mmCIF file of C-alpha atoms and ligand atoms in Angstrom:
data_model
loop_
_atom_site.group_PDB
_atom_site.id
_atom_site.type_symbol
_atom_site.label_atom_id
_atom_site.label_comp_id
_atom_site.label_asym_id
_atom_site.label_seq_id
_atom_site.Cartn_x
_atom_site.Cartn_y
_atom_site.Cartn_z
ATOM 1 C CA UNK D 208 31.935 -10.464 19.613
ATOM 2 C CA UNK D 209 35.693 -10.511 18.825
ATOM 3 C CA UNK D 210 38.210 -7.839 20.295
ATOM 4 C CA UNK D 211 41.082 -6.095 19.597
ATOM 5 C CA UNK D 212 43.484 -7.142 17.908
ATOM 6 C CA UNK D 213 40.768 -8.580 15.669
ATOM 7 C CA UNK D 214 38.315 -6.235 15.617
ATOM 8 C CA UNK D 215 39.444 -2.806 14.879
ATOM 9 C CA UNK D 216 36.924 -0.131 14.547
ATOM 10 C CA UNK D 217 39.131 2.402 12.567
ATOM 11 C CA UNK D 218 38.916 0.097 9.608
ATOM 12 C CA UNK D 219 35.377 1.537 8.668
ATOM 13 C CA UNK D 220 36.427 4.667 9.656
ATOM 14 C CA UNK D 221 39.457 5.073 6.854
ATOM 15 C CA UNK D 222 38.028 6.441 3.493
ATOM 16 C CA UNK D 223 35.134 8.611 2.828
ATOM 17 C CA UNK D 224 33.012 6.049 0.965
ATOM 18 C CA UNK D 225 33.147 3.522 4.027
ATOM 19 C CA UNK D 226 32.003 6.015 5.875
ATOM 20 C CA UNK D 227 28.938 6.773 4.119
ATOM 21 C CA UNK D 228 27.888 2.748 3.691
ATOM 22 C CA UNK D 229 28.358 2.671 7.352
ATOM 23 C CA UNK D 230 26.692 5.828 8.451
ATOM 24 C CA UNK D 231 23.395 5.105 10.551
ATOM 25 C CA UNK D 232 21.852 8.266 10.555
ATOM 26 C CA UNK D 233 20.888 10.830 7.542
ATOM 27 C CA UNK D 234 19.232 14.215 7.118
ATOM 28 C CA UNK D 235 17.615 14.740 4.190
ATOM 29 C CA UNK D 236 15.338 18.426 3.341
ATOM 30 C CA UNK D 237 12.449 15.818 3.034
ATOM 31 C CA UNK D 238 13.008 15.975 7.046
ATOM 32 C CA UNK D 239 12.596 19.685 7.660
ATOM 33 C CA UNK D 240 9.910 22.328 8.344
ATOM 34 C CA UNK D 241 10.682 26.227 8.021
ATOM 35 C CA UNK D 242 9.311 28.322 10.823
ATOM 36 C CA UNK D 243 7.917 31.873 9.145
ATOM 37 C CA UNK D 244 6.982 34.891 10.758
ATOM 38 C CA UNK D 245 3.460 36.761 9.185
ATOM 39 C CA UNK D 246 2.946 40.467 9.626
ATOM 40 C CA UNK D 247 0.553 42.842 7.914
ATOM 41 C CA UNK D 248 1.052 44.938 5.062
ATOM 42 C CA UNK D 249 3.149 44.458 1.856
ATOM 43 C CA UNK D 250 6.680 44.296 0.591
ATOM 44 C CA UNK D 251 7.532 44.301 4.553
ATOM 45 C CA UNK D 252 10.841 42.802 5.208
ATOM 46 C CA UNK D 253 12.543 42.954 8.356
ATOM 47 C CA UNK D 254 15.367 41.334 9.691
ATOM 48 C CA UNK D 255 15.562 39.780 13.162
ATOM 49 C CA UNK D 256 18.879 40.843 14.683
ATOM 50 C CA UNK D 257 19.663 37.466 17.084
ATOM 51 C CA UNK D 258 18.452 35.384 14.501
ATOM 52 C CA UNK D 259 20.322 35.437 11.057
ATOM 53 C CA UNK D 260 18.388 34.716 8.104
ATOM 54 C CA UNK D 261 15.215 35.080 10.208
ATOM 55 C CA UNK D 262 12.829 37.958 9.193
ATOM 56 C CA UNK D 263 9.212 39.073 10.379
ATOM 57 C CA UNK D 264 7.663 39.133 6.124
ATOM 58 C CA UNK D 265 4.193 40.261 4.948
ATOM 59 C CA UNK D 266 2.014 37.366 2.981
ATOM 60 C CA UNK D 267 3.841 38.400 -0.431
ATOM 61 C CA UNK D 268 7.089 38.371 0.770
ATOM 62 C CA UNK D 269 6.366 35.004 2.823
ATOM 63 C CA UNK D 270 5.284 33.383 0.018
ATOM 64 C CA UNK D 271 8.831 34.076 -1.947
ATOM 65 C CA UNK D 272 10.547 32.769 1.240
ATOM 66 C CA UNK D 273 8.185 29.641 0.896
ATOM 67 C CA UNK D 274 8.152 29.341 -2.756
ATOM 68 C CA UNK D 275 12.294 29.008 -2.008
ATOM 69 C CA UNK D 276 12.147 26.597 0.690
ATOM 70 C CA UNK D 277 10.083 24.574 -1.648
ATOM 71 C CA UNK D 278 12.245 24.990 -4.570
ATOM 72 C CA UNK D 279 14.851 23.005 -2.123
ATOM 73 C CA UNK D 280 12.478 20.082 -1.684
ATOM 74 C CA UNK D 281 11.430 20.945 2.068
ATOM 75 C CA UNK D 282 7.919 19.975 1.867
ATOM 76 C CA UNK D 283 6.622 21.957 4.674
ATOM 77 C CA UNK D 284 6.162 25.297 6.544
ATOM 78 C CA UNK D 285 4.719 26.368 10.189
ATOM 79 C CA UNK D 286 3.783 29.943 10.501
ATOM 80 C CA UNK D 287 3.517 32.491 13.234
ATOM 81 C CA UNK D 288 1.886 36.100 13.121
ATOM 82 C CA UNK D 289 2.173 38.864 14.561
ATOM 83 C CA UNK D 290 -0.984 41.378 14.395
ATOM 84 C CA UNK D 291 -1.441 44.996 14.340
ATOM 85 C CA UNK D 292 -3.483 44.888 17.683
ATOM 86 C CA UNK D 293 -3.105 43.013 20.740
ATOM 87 C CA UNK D 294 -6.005 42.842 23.671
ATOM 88 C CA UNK D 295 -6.327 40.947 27.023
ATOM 89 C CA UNK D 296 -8.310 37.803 25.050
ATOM 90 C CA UNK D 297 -5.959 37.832 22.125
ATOM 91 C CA UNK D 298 -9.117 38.496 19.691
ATOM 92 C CA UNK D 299 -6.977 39.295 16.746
ATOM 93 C CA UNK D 300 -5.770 35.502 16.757
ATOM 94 C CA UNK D 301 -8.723 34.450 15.160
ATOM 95 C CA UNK D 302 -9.311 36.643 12.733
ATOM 96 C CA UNK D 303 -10.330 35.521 9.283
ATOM 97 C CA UNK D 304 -7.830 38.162 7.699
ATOM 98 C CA UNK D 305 -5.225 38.008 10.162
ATOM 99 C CA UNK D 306 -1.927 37.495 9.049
ATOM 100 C CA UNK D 307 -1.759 33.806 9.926
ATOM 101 C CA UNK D 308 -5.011 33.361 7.810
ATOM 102 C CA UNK D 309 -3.934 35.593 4.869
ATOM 103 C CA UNK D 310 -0.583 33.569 4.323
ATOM 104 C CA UNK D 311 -2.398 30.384 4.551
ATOM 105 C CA UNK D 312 -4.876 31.172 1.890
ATOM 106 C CA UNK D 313 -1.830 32.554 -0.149
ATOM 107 C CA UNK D 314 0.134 29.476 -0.025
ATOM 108 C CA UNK D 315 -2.534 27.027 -0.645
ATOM 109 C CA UNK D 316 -2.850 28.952 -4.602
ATOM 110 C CA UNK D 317 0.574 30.103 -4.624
ATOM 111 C CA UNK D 318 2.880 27.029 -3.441
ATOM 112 C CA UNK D 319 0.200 24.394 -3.574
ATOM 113 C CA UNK D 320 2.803 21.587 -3.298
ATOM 114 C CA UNK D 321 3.706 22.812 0.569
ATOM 115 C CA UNK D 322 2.217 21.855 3.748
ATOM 116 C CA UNK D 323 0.988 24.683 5.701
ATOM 117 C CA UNK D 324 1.201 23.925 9.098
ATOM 118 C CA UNK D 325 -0.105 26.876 11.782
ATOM 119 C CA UNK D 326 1.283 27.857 15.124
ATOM 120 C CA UNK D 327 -1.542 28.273 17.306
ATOM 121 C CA UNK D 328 -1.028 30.036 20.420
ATOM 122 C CA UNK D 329 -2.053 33.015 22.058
ATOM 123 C CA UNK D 330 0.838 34.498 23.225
ATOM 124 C CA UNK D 331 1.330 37.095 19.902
ATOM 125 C CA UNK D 332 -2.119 38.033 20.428
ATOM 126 C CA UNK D 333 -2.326 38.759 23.992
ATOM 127 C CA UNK D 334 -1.612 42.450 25.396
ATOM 128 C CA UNK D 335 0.163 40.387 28.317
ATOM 129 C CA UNK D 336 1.894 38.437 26.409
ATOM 130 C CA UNK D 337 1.131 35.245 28.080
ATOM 131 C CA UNK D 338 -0.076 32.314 26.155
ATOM 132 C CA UNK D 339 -3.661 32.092 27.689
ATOM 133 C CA UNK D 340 -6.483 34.323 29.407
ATOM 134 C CA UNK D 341 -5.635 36.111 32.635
ATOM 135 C CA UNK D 342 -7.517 35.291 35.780
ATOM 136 C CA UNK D 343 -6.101 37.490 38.917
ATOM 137 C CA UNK D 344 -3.219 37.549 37.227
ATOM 138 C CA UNK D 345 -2.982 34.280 36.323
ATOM 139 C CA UNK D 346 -2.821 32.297 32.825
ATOM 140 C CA UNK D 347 -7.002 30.470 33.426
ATOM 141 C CA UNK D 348 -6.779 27.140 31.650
ATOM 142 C CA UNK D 349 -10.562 26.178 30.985
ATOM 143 C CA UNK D 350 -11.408 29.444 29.358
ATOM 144 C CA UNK D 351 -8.284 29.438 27.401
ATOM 145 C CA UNK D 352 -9.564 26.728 25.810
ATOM 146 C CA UNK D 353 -12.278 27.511 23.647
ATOM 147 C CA UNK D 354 -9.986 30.302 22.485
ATOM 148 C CA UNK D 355 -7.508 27.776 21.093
ATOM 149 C CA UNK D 356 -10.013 25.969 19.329
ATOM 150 C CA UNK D 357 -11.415 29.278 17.796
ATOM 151 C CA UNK D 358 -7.592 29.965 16.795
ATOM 152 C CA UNK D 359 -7.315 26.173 14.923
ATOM 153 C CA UNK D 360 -10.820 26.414 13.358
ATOM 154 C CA UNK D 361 -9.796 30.323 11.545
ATOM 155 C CA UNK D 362 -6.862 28.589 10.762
ATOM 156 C CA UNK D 363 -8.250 25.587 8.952
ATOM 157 C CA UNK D 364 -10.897 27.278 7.385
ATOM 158 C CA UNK D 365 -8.115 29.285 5.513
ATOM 159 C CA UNK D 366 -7.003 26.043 4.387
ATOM 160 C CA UNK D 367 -4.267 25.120 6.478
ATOM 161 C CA UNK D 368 -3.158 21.620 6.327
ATOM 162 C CA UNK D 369 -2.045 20.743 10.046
ATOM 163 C CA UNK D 370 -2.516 23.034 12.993
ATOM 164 C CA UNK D 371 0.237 22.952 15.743
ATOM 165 C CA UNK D 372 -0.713 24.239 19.628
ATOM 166 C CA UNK D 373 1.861 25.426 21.168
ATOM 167 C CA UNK D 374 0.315 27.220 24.601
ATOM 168 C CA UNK D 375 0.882 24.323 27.079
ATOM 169 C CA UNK D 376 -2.733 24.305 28.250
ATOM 170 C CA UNK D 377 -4.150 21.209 29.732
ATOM 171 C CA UNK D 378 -6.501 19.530 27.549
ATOM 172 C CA UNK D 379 -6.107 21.971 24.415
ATOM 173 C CA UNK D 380 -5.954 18.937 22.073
ATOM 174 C CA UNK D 381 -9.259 17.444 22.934
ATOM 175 C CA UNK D 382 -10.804 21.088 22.583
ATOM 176 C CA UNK D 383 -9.018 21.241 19.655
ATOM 177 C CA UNK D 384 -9.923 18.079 18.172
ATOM 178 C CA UNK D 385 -13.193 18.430 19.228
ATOM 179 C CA UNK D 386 -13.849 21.840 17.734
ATOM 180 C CA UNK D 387 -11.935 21.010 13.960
ATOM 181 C CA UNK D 388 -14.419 17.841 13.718
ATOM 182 C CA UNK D 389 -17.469 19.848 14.498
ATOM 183 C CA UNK D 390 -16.428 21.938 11.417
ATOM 184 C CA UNK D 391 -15.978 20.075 9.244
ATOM 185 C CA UNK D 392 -12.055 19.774 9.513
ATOM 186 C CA UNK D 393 -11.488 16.040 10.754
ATOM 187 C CA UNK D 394 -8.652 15.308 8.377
ATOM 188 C CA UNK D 395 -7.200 18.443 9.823
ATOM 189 C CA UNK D 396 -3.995 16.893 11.906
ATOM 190 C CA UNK D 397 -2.933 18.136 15.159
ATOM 191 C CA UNK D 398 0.933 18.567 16.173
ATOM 192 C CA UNK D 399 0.861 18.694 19.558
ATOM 193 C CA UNK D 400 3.902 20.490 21.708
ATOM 194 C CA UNK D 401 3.443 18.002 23.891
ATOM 195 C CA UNK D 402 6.432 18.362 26.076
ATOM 196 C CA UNK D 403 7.061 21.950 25.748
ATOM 197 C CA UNK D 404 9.627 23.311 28.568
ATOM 198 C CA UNK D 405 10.345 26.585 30.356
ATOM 199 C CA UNK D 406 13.238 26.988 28.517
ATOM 200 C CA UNK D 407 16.000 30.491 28.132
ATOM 201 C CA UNK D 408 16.443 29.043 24.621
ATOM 202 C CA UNK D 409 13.492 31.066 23.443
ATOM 203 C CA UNK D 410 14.782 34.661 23.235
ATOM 204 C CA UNK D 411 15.470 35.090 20.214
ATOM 205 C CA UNK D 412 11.978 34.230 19.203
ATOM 206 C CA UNK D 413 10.518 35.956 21.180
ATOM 207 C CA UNK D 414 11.942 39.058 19.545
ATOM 208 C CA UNK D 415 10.282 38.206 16.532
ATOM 209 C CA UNK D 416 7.204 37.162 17.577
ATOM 210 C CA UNK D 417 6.910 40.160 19.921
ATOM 211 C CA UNK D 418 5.808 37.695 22.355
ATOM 212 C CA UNK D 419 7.623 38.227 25.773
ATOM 213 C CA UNK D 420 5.263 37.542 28.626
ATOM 214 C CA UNK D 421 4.941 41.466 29.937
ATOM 215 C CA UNK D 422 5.183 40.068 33.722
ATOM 216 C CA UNK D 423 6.456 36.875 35.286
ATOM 217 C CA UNK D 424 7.247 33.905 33.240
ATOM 218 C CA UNK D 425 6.046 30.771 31.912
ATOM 219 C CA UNK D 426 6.855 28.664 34.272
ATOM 220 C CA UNK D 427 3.201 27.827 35.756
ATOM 221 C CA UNK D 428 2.363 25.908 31.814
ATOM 222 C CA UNK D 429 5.963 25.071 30.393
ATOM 223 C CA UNK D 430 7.393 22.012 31.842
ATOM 224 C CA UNK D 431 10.507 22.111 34.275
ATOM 225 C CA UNK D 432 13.679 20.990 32.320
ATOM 226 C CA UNK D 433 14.613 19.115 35.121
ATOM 227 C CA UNK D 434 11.965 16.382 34.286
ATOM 228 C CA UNK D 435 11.443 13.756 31.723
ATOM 229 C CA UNK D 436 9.111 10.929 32.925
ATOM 230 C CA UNK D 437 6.510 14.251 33.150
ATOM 231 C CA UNK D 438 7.061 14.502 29.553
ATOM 232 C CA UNK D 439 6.072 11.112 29.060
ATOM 233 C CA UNK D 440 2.512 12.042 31.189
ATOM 234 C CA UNK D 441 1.864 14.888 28.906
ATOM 235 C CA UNK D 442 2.603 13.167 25.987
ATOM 236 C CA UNK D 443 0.286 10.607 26.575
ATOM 237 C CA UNK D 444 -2.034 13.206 27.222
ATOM 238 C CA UNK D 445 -1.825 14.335 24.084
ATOM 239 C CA UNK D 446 -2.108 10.654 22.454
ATOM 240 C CA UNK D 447 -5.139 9.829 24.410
ATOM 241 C CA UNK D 448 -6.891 13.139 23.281
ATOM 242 C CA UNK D 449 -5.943 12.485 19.371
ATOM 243 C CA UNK D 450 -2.712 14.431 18.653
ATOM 244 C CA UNK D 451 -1.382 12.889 15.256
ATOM 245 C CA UNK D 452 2.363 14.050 15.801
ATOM 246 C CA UNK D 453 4.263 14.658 19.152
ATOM 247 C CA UNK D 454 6.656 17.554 19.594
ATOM 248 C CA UNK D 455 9.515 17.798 21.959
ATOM 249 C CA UNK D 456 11.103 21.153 22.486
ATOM 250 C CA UNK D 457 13.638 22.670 22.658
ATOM 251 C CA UNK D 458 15.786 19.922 21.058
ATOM 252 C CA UNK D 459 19.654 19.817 21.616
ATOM 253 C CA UNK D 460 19.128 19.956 25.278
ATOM 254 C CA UNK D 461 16.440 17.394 25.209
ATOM 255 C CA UNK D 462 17.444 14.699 22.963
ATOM 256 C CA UNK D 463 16.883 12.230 25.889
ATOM 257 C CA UNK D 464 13.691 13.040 25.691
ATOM 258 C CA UNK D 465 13.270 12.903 22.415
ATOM 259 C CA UNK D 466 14.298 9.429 22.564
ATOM 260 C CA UNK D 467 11.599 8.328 25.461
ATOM 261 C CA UNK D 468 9.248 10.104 23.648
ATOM 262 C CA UNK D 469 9.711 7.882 20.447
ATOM 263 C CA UNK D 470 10.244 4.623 22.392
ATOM 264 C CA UNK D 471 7.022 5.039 24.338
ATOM 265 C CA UNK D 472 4.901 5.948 21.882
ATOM 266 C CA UNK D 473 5.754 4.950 18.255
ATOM 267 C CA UNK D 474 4.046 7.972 17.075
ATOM 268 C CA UNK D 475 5.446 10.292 14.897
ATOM 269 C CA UNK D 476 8.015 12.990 16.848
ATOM 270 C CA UNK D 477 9.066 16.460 15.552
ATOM 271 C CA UNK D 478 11.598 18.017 17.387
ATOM 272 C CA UNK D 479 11.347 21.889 17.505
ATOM 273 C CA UNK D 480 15.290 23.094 17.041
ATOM 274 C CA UNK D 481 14.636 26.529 18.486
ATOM 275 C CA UNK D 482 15.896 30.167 18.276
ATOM 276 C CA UNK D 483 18.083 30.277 21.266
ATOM 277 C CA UNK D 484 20.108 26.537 20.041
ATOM 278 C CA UNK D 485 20.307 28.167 16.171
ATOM 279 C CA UNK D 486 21.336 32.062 17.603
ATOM 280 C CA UNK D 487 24.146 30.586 19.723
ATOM 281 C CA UNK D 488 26.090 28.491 17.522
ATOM 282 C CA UNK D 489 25.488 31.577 14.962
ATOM 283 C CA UNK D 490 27.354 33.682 17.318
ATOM 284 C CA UNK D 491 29.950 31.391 18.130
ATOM 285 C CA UNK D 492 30.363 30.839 14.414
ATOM 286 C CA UNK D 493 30.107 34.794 14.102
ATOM 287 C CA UNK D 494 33.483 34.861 16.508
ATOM 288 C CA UNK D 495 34.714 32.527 14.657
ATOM 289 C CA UNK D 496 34.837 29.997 17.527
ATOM 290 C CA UNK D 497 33.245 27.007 15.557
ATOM 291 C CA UNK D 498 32.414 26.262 11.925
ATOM 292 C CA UNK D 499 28.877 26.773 11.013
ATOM 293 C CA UNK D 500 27.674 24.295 8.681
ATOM 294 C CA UNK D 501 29.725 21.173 10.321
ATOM 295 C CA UNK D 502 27.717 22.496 13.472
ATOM 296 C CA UNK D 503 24.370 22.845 11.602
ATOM 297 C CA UNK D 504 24.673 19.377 10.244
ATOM 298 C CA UNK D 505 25.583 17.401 13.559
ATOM 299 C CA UNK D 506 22.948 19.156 15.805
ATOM 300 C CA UNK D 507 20.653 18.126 13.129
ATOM 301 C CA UNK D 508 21.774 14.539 12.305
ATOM 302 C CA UNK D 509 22.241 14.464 16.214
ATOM 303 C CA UNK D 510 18.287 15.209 16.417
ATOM 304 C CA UNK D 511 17.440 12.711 14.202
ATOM 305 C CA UNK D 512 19.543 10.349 15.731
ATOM 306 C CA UNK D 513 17.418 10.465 18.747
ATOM 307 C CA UNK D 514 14.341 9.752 17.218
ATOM 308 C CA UNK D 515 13.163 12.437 15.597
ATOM 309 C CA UNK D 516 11.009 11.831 12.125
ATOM 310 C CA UNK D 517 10.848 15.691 11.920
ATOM 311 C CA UNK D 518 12.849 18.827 13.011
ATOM 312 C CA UNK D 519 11.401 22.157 12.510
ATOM 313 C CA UNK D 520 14.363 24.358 12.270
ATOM 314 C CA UNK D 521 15.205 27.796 11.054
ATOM 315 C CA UNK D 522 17.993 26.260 9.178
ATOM 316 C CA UNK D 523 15.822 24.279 6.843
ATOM 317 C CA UNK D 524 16.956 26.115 3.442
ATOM 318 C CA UNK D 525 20.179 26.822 4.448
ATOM 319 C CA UNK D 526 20.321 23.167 5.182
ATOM 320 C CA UNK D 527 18.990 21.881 2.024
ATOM 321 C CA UNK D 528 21.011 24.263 0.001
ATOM 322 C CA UNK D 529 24.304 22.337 1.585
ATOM 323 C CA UNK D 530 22.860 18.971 1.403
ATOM 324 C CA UNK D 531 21.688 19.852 -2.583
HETATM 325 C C1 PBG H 55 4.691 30.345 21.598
HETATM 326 C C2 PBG H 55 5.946 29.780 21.098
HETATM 327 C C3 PBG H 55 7.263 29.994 21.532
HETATM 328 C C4 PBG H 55 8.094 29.336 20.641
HETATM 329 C C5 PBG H 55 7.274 28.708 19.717
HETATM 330 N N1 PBG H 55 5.949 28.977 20.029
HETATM 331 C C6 PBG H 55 7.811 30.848 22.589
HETATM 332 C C7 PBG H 55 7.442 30.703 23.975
HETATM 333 O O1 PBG H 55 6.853 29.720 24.426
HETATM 334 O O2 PBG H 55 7.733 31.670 24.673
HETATM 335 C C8 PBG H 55 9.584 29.325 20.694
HETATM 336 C C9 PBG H 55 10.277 28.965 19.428
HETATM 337 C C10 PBG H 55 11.712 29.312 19.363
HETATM 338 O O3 PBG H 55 12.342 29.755 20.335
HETATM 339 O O4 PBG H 55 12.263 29.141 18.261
HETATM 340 N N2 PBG H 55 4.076 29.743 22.644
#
């Protein structure tokens, strides 16, 4: 390889256009998946402080929000609820008219051309807050289990298109899996969380979701963020019991993984860009510390430079609105 004075790597570098033949690495709206936030009721509306642009929406309002994100050629959507009662079991998760359920069946008549992809977890269900049963005061695996699977199957019988766990239990996919194909749902997909950490980037969500663990923390489930080839065991986990997509999160501070993730497996990875990476460069942007779209577009393109097929981000129309 020649050297300087004969190579000289500002030469691609000089004029816009060169720069775009050369560039390696593009986000496109065809890469994104809007997170949205289902409560009861109608013509609800409300605005989540920490995250801008983020709001808790009834079905009809949810469906204008998707109908939009559509509109800006994001082909997909992952939805959360939030019920009107909580209990120890998280019962109202599987509700057939829960507001998970409702949007689904919405969207599939209203914005037939999106994929509806669920959230299932139990943590906005539970009383506790934790994202499984309680025994002695501690988050019981097995029995969580069959709960999860209840959660997917409600969810796929309202005719959602991918279901995504998110609790961190061991062994949810194969329950999962198991419980989908007994239903009739075995072209139902599974996104697996599969290396989900104990991260402080989840705040902000967590006021939305109203789903702050009411004592202790996560810790025992989530993975430590001090370790990657873990991520690796729990992602092959996940492969072996017939996930169909991988998810890392969070993303920024776990691009490495990201990266291992995609190496080791060849499967396709979604990265989950989450509340507490999009709330903090909104406030810094907010103090006017750092400009917000150049900031939006390299975490992103930094993302997908890592590997990522897929980033579920909060940003996805804003995103597609700049890139349009
Ligand atoms: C639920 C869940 C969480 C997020 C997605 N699903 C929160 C948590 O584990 O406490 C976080 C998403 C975000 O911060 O944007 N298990």
């Amino acid at each position: 390889m020649s050297h300087f004075p004969v190579y000289r790597a500002r030469r691609l570098r000089r004029t816009a256009t060169l720069r775009r033949l050369v560039r390696e690495t593009r986000v496109t709206p065809d890469d994104l998946i809007l997170p949205l936030f289902a409560v009861p009721g109608e013509g609800v509306r409300r605005p989540i402080a920490s995250m801008p642009g983020v709001s808790q929406t009834s079905v009809d309002e949810l469906v204008a929000d998707a109908r939009e994100a559509a509109g800006l050629g994001i082909p997909a959507v992952l939805l959360f609820g939030i019920p009107d009662h909580k209990d120890e079991t998280g019962s109202s998760g599987a509700e057939e008219h829960g507001p998970v359920q409702e949007a689904v069946r919405a969207l599939k008549l209203e914005v037939p051309e999106l994929a509806v992809m669920t959230d299932v977890c139990m943590c906005e269900y539970t009383s506790h807050g934790h994202c499984g049963v309680l025994e002695d005061g501690e988050v019981a695996n097995d029995p969580t289990l069959e709960l999860l699977a209840g959660q997917a199957v409600s969810h796929a019988r309202a005719g959602a298109d991918l279901v995504a766990p998110s609790d961190m239990m061991d062994g949810r996919v194969e329950a999962i899996r198991g419980a989908l194909d007994e239903a009739g749902f075995e072209q139902v997909p599974i996104m697996s969380y599969a290396a989900k950490y104990a991260s402080a980037f989840y705040g902000p969500f967590r006021d939305v979701a109203e789903s702050a663990p009411q004592f202790g923390d996560r810790q025992g489930y989530q993975m430590d963020p001090a370790n990657g080839d873990e991520a690796l065991r729990e992602v092959m986990l996940d492969v072996q019991e017939g996930a169909d997509i991988l998810m890392v999160k969070p993303a920024l501070a776990y691009l490495d993984i990201i990266w291992r993730v995609k190496e080791a497996t060849g499967y396709p990875v979604c990265a989950y860009h989450v509340s507490g990476e999009f709330a903090a460069l909104h406030a810094a942007a907010r103090l006017g510390w750092l400009d917000l779209d150049r900031a939006m577009t390299e975490a992103l393109t930094s993302i997908r430079r890592a590997g990522a097929d897929m980033i579920l981000t909060y940003w996805a129309r804003e995103f597609a609105r700049l890139a349009g």
